[in-house]
mmCIF file of C-alpha atoms in Angstrom:
data_model
loop_
_atom_site.group_PDB
_atom_site.id
_atom_site.type_symbol
_atom_site.label_atom_id
_atom_site.label_comp_id
_atom_site.label_asym_id
_atom_site.label_seq_id
_atom_site.Cartn_x
_atom_site.Cartn_y
_atom_site.Cartn_z
ATOM 1 C CA UNK A 28 0.000 0.000 0.000
ATOM 2 C CA UNK A 29 0.929 3.636 -0.295
ATOM 3 C CA UNK A 30 0.674 4.548 3.384
ATOM 4 C CA UNK A 31 2.285 3.537 6.660
ATOM 5 C CA UNK A 32 1.052 0.155 7.767
ATOM 6 C CA UNK A 33 1.021 -1.046 11.372
ATOM 7 C CA UNK A 34 0.194 -4.448 12.741
ATOM 8 C CA UNK A 35 -1.557 -5.696 14.678
ATOM 9 C CA UNK A 36 -4.243 -3.048 14.949
ATOM 10 C CA UNK A 37 -5.175 -4.330 18.391
ATOM 11 C CA UNK A 38 -3.223 -6.406 20.864
ATOM 12 C CA UNK A 39 -4.422 -7.723 24.191
ATOM 13 C CA UNK A 40 -1.802 -9.336 26.382
ATOM 14 C CA UNK A 41 -1.275 -10.435 29.927
ATOM 15 C CA UNK A 42 0.991 -8.603 32.307
ATOM 16 C CA UNK A 43 4.526 -9.947 32.076
ATOM 17 C CA UNK A 44 4.296 -11.132 28.463
ATOM 18 C CA UNK A 45 6.428 -9.747 25.643
ATOM 19 C CA UNK A 46 4.837 -8.059 22.629
ATOM 20 C CA UNK A 47 6.075 -7.038 19.204
ATOM 21 C CA UNK A 48 4.557 -4.234 17.192
ATOM 22 C CA UNK A 49 5.339 -3.866 13.516
ATOM 23 C CA UNK A 50 5.575 -0.831 11.264
ATOM 24 C CA UNK A 51 5.916 -0.776 7.474
ATOM 25 C CA UNK A 52 6.860 2.769 6.438
ATOM 26 C CA UNK A 53 6.203 4.407 3.106
ATOM 27 C CA UNK A 54 8.678 3.132 0.546
ATOM 28 C CA UNK A 55 11.651 5.451 0.175
ATOM 29 C CA UNK A 56 11.139 7.253 3.471
ATOM 30 C CA UNK A 57 14.420 7.433 5.338
ATOM 31 C CA UNK A 58 13.070 8.557 8.710
ATOM 32 C CA UNK A 59 10.871 6.460 10.982
ATOM 33 C CA UNK A 60 9.370 7.448 14.331
ATOM 34 C CA UNK A 61 7.577 5.614 17.108
ATOM 35 C CA UNK A 62 5.234 7.432 19.482
ATOM 36 C CA UNK A 63 3.005 6.411 22.352
ATOM 37 C CA UNK A 64 -0.364 7.985 23.016
ATOM 38 C CA UNK A 65 -2.173 7.255 26.252
ATOM 39 C CA UNK A 66 -5.932 7.740 26.411
ATOM 40 C CA UNK A 67 -6.855 11.383 25.922
ATOM 41 C CA UNK A 68 -3.222 12.484 25.904
ATOM 42 C CA UNK A 69 -0.791 13.915 23.391
ATOM 43 C CA UNK A 70 1.968 12.049 21.626
ATOM 44 C CA UNK A 71 5.032 10.895 23.517
ATOM 45 C CA UNK A 72 8.141 10.389 21.393
ATOM 46 C CA UNK A 73 9.787 6.992 21.823
ATOM 47 C CA UNK A 74 12.454 6.415 19.178
ATOM 48 C CA UNK A 75 13.658 7.729 15.822
ATOM 49 C CA UNK A 76 15.524 6.039 12.981
ATOM 50 C CA UNK A 77 17.220 7.971 10.194
ATOM 51 C CA UNK A 78 18.874 6.014 7.417
ATOM 52 C CA UNK A 79 21.907 4.115 8.654
ATOM 53 C CA UNK A 80 22.548 6.443 11.578
ATOM 54 C CA UNK A 81 22.357 5.291 15.167
ATOM 55 C CA UNK A 82 18.751 5.600 16.354
ATOM 56 C CA UNK A 83 17.689 8.274 18.811
ATOM 57 C CA UNK A 84 16.414 6.207 21.732
ATOM 58 C CA UNK A 85 16.064 9.113 24.123
ATOM 59 C CA UNK A 86 12.303 8.695 24.480
ATOM 60 C CA UNK A 87 12.204 5.040 25.467
ATOM 61 C CA UNK A 88 10.672 4.956 28.966
ATOM 62 C CA UNK A 89 12.578 1.936 30.252
ATOM 63 C CA UNK A 90 14.951 -0.827 29.204
ATOM 64 C CA UNK A 91 11.933 -3.058 28.639
ATOM 65 C CA UNK A 92 11.368 -1.129 25.415
ATOM 66 C CA UNK A 93 13.509 -1.681 22.339
ATOM 67 C CA UNK A 94 13.149 -1.203 18.617
ATOM 68 C CA UNK A 95 14.948 -2.140 15.474
ATOM 69 C CA UNK A 96 14.695 -1.249 11.840
ATOM 70 C CA UNK A 97 15.810 -3.851 9.368
ATOM 71 C CA UNK A 98 17.181 -2.938 5.962
ATOM 72 C CA UNK A 99 16.163 0.661 6.431
ATOM 73 C CA UNK A 100 12.524 -0.289 6.059
ATOM 74 C CA UNK A 101 10.351 -2.341 8.423
ATOM 75 C CA UNK A 102 10.587 -1.545 12.121
ATOM 76 C CA UNK A 103 9.625 -3.597 15.143
ATOM 77 C CA UNK A 104 8.951 -2.164 18.595
ATOM 78 C CA UNK A 105 9.338 -4.754 21.338
ATOM 79 C CA UNK A 106 8.050 -4.388 24.862
ATOM 80 C CA UNK A 107 9.285 -7.014 27.289
ATOM 81 C CA UNK A 108 7.544 -8.013 30.513
ATOM 82 C CA UNK A 109 4.592 -5.754 29.776
ATOM 83 C CA UNK A 110 3.027 -3.757 32.575
ATOM 84 C CA UNK A 111 -0.469 -2.299 32.809
ATOM 85 C CA UNK A 112 0.926 1.211 32.372
ATOM 86 C CA UNK A 113 2.156 0.180 28.930
ATOM 87 C CA UNK A 114 -1.453 0.141 27.746
ATOM 88 C CA UNK A 115 -1.719 2.819 25.051
ATOM 89 C CA UNK A 116 -1.885 3.379 21.320
ATOM 90 C CA UNK A 117 1.504 3.024 19.664
ATOM 91 C CA UNK A 118 1.848 5.125 16.542
ATOM 92 C CA UNK A 119 4.464 4.820 13.847
ATOM 93 C CA UNK A 120 5.274 7.568 11.353
ATOM 94 C CA UNK A 121 7.674 7.928 8.468
ATOM 95 C CA UNK A 122 8.985 10.913 6.573
ATOM 96 C CA UNK A 123 11.044 11.378 3.466
ATOM 97 C CA UNK A 124 13.743 13.121 5.471
ATOM 98 C CA UNK A 125 14.249 14.010 9.099
ATOM 99 C CA UNK A 126 12.226 17.040 10.252
ATOM 100 C CA UNK A 127 9.924 16.551 7.263
ATOM 101 C CA UNK A 128 6.215 15.922 7.060
ATOM 102 C CA UNK A 129 5.388 12.759 8.948
ATOM 103 C CA UNK A 130 2.845 10.286 7.688
ATOM 104 C CA UNK A 131 1.287 8.160 10.383
ATOM 105 C CA UNK A 132 -0.036 4.653 10.504
ATOM 106 C CA UNK A 133 -3.364 3.825 12.118
ATOM 107 C CA UNK A 134 -1.629 2.683 15.281
ATOM 108 C CA UNK A 135 -1.624 -0.415 17.451
ATOM 109 C CA UNK A 136 -3.877 -0.329 20.482
ATOM 110 C CA UNK A 137 -2.149 -2.299 23.230
ATOM 111 C CA UNK A 138 -4.091 -3.452 26.244
ATOM 112 C CA UNK A 139 -2.230 -5.114 29.097
ATOM 113 C CA UNK A 140 -4.481 -7.024 31.469
ATOM 114 C CA UNK B 29 14.433 22.939 24.777
ATOM 115 C CA UNK B 30 11.560 22.900 22.374
ATOM 116 C CA UNK B 31 8.107 23.238 23.840
ATOM 117 C CA UNK B 32 4.620 23.581 22.407
ATOM 118 C CA UNK B 33 1.681 25.183 24.217
ATOM 119 C CA UNK B 34 -1.911 24.814 23.110
ATOM 120 C CA UNK B 35 -4.013 26.735 25.604
ATOM 121 C CA UNK B 36 -7.443 25.603 24.423
ATOM 122 C CA UNK B 37 -8.245 22.080 25.591
ATOM 123 C CA UNK B 38 -11.630 22.274 23.846
ATOM 124 C CA UNK B 39 -13.283 24.527 21.314
ATOM 125 C CA UNK B 40 -16.761 24.736 19.834
ATOM 126 C CA UNK B 41 -17.639 26.301 16.497
ATOM 127 C CA UNK B 42 -20.823 26.545 14.505
ATOM 128 C CA UNK B 43 -20.845 24.821 11.152
ATOM 129 C CA UNK B 44 -19.741 27.111 8.305
ATOM 130 C CA UNK B 45 -18.016 29.542 10.647
ATOM 131 C CA UNK B 46 -14.266 30.075 10.957
ATOM 132 C CA UNK B 47 -12.265 29.014 13.999
ATOM 133 C CA UNK B 48 -8.728 29.715 15.234
ATOM 134 C CA UNK B 49 -6.757 27.165 17.213
ATOM 135 C CA UNK B 50 -3.846 28.588 19.172
ATOM 136 C CA UNK B 51 -0.282 27.309 19.226
ATOM 137 C CA UNK B 52 2.732 28.945 20.803
ATOM 138 C CA UNK B 53 6.158 27.416 20.804
ATOM 139 C CA UNK B 54 9.591 27.804 22.240
ATOM 140 C CA UNK B 55 12.719 26.895 20.330
ATOM 141 C CA UNK B 56 16.359 27.883 20.228
ATOM 142 C CA UNK B 57 16.763 26.811 16.595
ATOM 143 C CA UNK B 58 17.244 29.572 14.027
ATOM 144 C CA UNK B 59 15.512 27.594 11.304
ATOM 145 C CA UNK B 60 12.608 25.326 12.021
ATOM 146 C CA UNK B 61 9.264 24.134 10.776
ATOM 147 C CA UNK B 62 5.871 24.019 12.405
ATOM 148 C CA UNK B 63 3.341 21.321 11.673
ATOM 149 C CA UNK B 64 -0.335 20.859 12.373
ATOM 150 C CA UNK B 65 -1.990 17.453 12.508
ATOM 151 C CA UNK B 66 -5.594 16.375 12.861
ATOM 152 C CA UNK B 67 -6.632 13.262 14.748
ATOM 153 C CA UNK B 68 -10.255 12.239 14.232
ATOM 154 C CA UNK B 69 -11.934 9.719 16.499
ATOM 155 C CA UNK B 70 -10.606 6.931 14.275
ATOM 156 C CA UNK B 71 -7.189 7.681 15.774
ATOM 157 C CA UNK B 72 -5.036 8.223 12.690
ATOM 158 C CA UNK B 73 -2.903 11.353 12.621
ATOM 159 C CA UNK B 74 -3.422 13.374 9.441
ATOM 160 C CA UNK B 75 -0.968 16.050 8.292
ATOM 161 C CA UNK B 76 -2.716 19.365 7.606
ATOM 162 C CA UNK B 77 -0.261 22.161 7.029
ATOM 163 C CA UNK B 78 3.383 23.181 7.376
ATOM 164 C CA UNK B 79 5.053 26.541 7.989
ATOM 165 C CA UNK B 80 8.776 27.154 7.587
ATOM 166 C CA UNK B 81 10.243 29.731 9.905
ATOM 167 C CA UNK B 82 11.783 31.643 7.020
ATOM 168 C CA UNK B 83 8.725 31.496 4.783
ATOM 169 C CA UNK B 84 7.603 35.036 4.060
ATOM 170 C CA UNK B 85 4.026 34.075 3.374
ATOM 171 C CA UNK B 86 1.643 32.399 5.784
ATOM 172 C CA UNK B 87 0.963 28.845 4.696
ATOM 173 C CA UNK B 88 -2.415 27.932 3.238
ATOM 174 C CA UNK B 89 -3.895 24.577 2.268
ATOM 175 C CA UNK B 90 -7.488 24.730 1.138
ATOM 176 C CA UNK B 91 -9.618 25.709 4.130
ATOM 177 C CA UNK B 92 -6.590 25.637 6.425
ATOM 178 C CA UNK B 93 -4.260 28.571 6.926
ATOM 179 C CA UNK B 94 -1.637 29.537 9.441
ATOM 180 C CA UNK B 95 -1.417 32.847 11.223
ATOM 181 C CA UNK B 96 2.342 32.748 11.770
ATOM 182 C CA UNK B 97 3.855 35.432 13.977
ATOM 183 C CA UNK B 98 7.511 34.582 14.331
ATOM 184 C CA UNK B 99 8.376 37.327 16.799
ATOM 185 C CA UNK B 100 5.610 36.154 19.108
ATOM 186 C CA UNK B 101 6.453 32.501 18.451
ATOM 187 C CA UNK B 102 2.919 31.656 17.566
ATOM 188 C CA UNK B 103 1.481 29.608 14.704
ATOM 189 C CA UNK B 104 -2.275 29.582 15.014
ATOM 190 C CA UNK B 105 -4.339 27.364 12.742
ATOM 191 C CA UNK B 106 -7.348 28.946 11.066
ATOM 192 C CA UNK B 107 -10.061 26.704 9.683
ATOM 193 C CA UNK B 108 -12.515 28.508 7.457
ATOM 194 C CA UNK B 109 -16.065 27.378 6.714
ATOM 195 C CA UNK B 110 -16.053 24.640 9.380
ATOM 196 C CA UNK B 111 -17.587 21.311 8.499
ATOM 197 C CA UNK B 112 -18.918 18.573 10.756
ATOM 198 C CA UNK B 113 -16.032 16.400 9.636
ATOM 199 C CA UNK B 114 -13.603 18.885 11.161
ATOM 200 C CA UNK B 115 -14.550 17.668 14.624
ATOM 201 C CA UNK B 116 -11.318 16.133 15.911
ATOM 202 C CA UNK B 117 -8.213 16.676 18.019
ATOM 203 C CA UNK B 118 -5.698 19.092 16.546
ATOM 204 C CA UNK B 119 -2.007 18.978 17.413
ATOM 205 C CA UNK B 120 0.749 21.484 16.767
ATOM 206 C CA UNK B 121 4.287 20.083 16.498
ATOM 207 C CA UNK B 122 7.881 21.229 16.102
ATOM 208 C CA UNK B 123 10.987 19.163 15.370
ATOM 209 C CA UNK B 124 13.746 18.980 17.918
ATOM 210 C CA UNK B 125 17.398 18.284 17.317
ATOM 211 C CA UNK B 126 17.140 18.688 13.555
ATOM 212 C CA UNK B 127 14.247 16.283 13.338
ATOM 213 C CA UNK B 128 15.638 13.562 15.536
ATOM 214 C CA UNK B 129 12.413 13.760 17.395
ATOM 215 C CA UNK B 130 9.327 15.903 17.465
ATOM 216 C CA UNK B 131 7.569 17.714 20.251
ATOM 217 C CA UNK B 132 3.790 17.701 20.061
ATOM 218 C CA UNK B 133 1.472 19.989 21.952
ATOM 219 C CA UNK B 134 -1.270 18.621 24.220
ATOM 220 C CA UNK B 135 -3.868 19.196 21.517
ATOM 221 C CA UNK B 136 -7.171 21.021 21.152
ATOM 222 C CA UNK B 137 -10.436 19.133 20.764
ATOM 223 C CA UNK B 138 -12.616 20.905 18.207
ATOM 224 C CA UNK B 139 -16.315 20.215 18.073
ATOM 225 C CA UNK B 140 -18.296 21.545 15.117
ATOM 226 C CA UNK B 141 -21.963 22.104 15.899
ATOM 227 C CA UNK B 142 -24.690 21.669 13.260
#
């Protein structure tokens, strides 16, 4: 497709389990961002990938969170030992270049029981 | 450090009227861009309009325009001829560290009344 694709759209998991969230950016976009949005809140930056540069991980809330981007395209956000406070919508965005217009996916709604 | 302030948590506007959503920002960068996004109840973030700090003209995109006042560090979004489909959350954003990450404001919830 032409847009940013995220999967799954919804994920329900039990506390303590690991989850993986996937993001397929727009083809040719060098920059990829992950954000977290809690209910009724704004966007919280998590991590940023730009080309082959080292990712900016400054927004990751704890060492339970990690992300990778393979081949400069698909990205996976992994949350280990999930906690109830991890429940949120996780949004992925890509842009042609850093600081450019970001195009967002529909998000993954994570619910930790 | 970059910061975005949106002072209106909620706004109401009558259909077909114009509405202004406020955004003020703080940045130490000499050159920067300002972005507005719309988030309807479906949850997807939709890019609306962009303003470069050195652009001489205020940005316009259809019914959307920016009232950009660089000296006051404000970039207010103006929506003309409001439609019911404009009901959504609206976020102002600015890149930080040359786009390594973005700062988003807390958002304004706009409700368009029939």
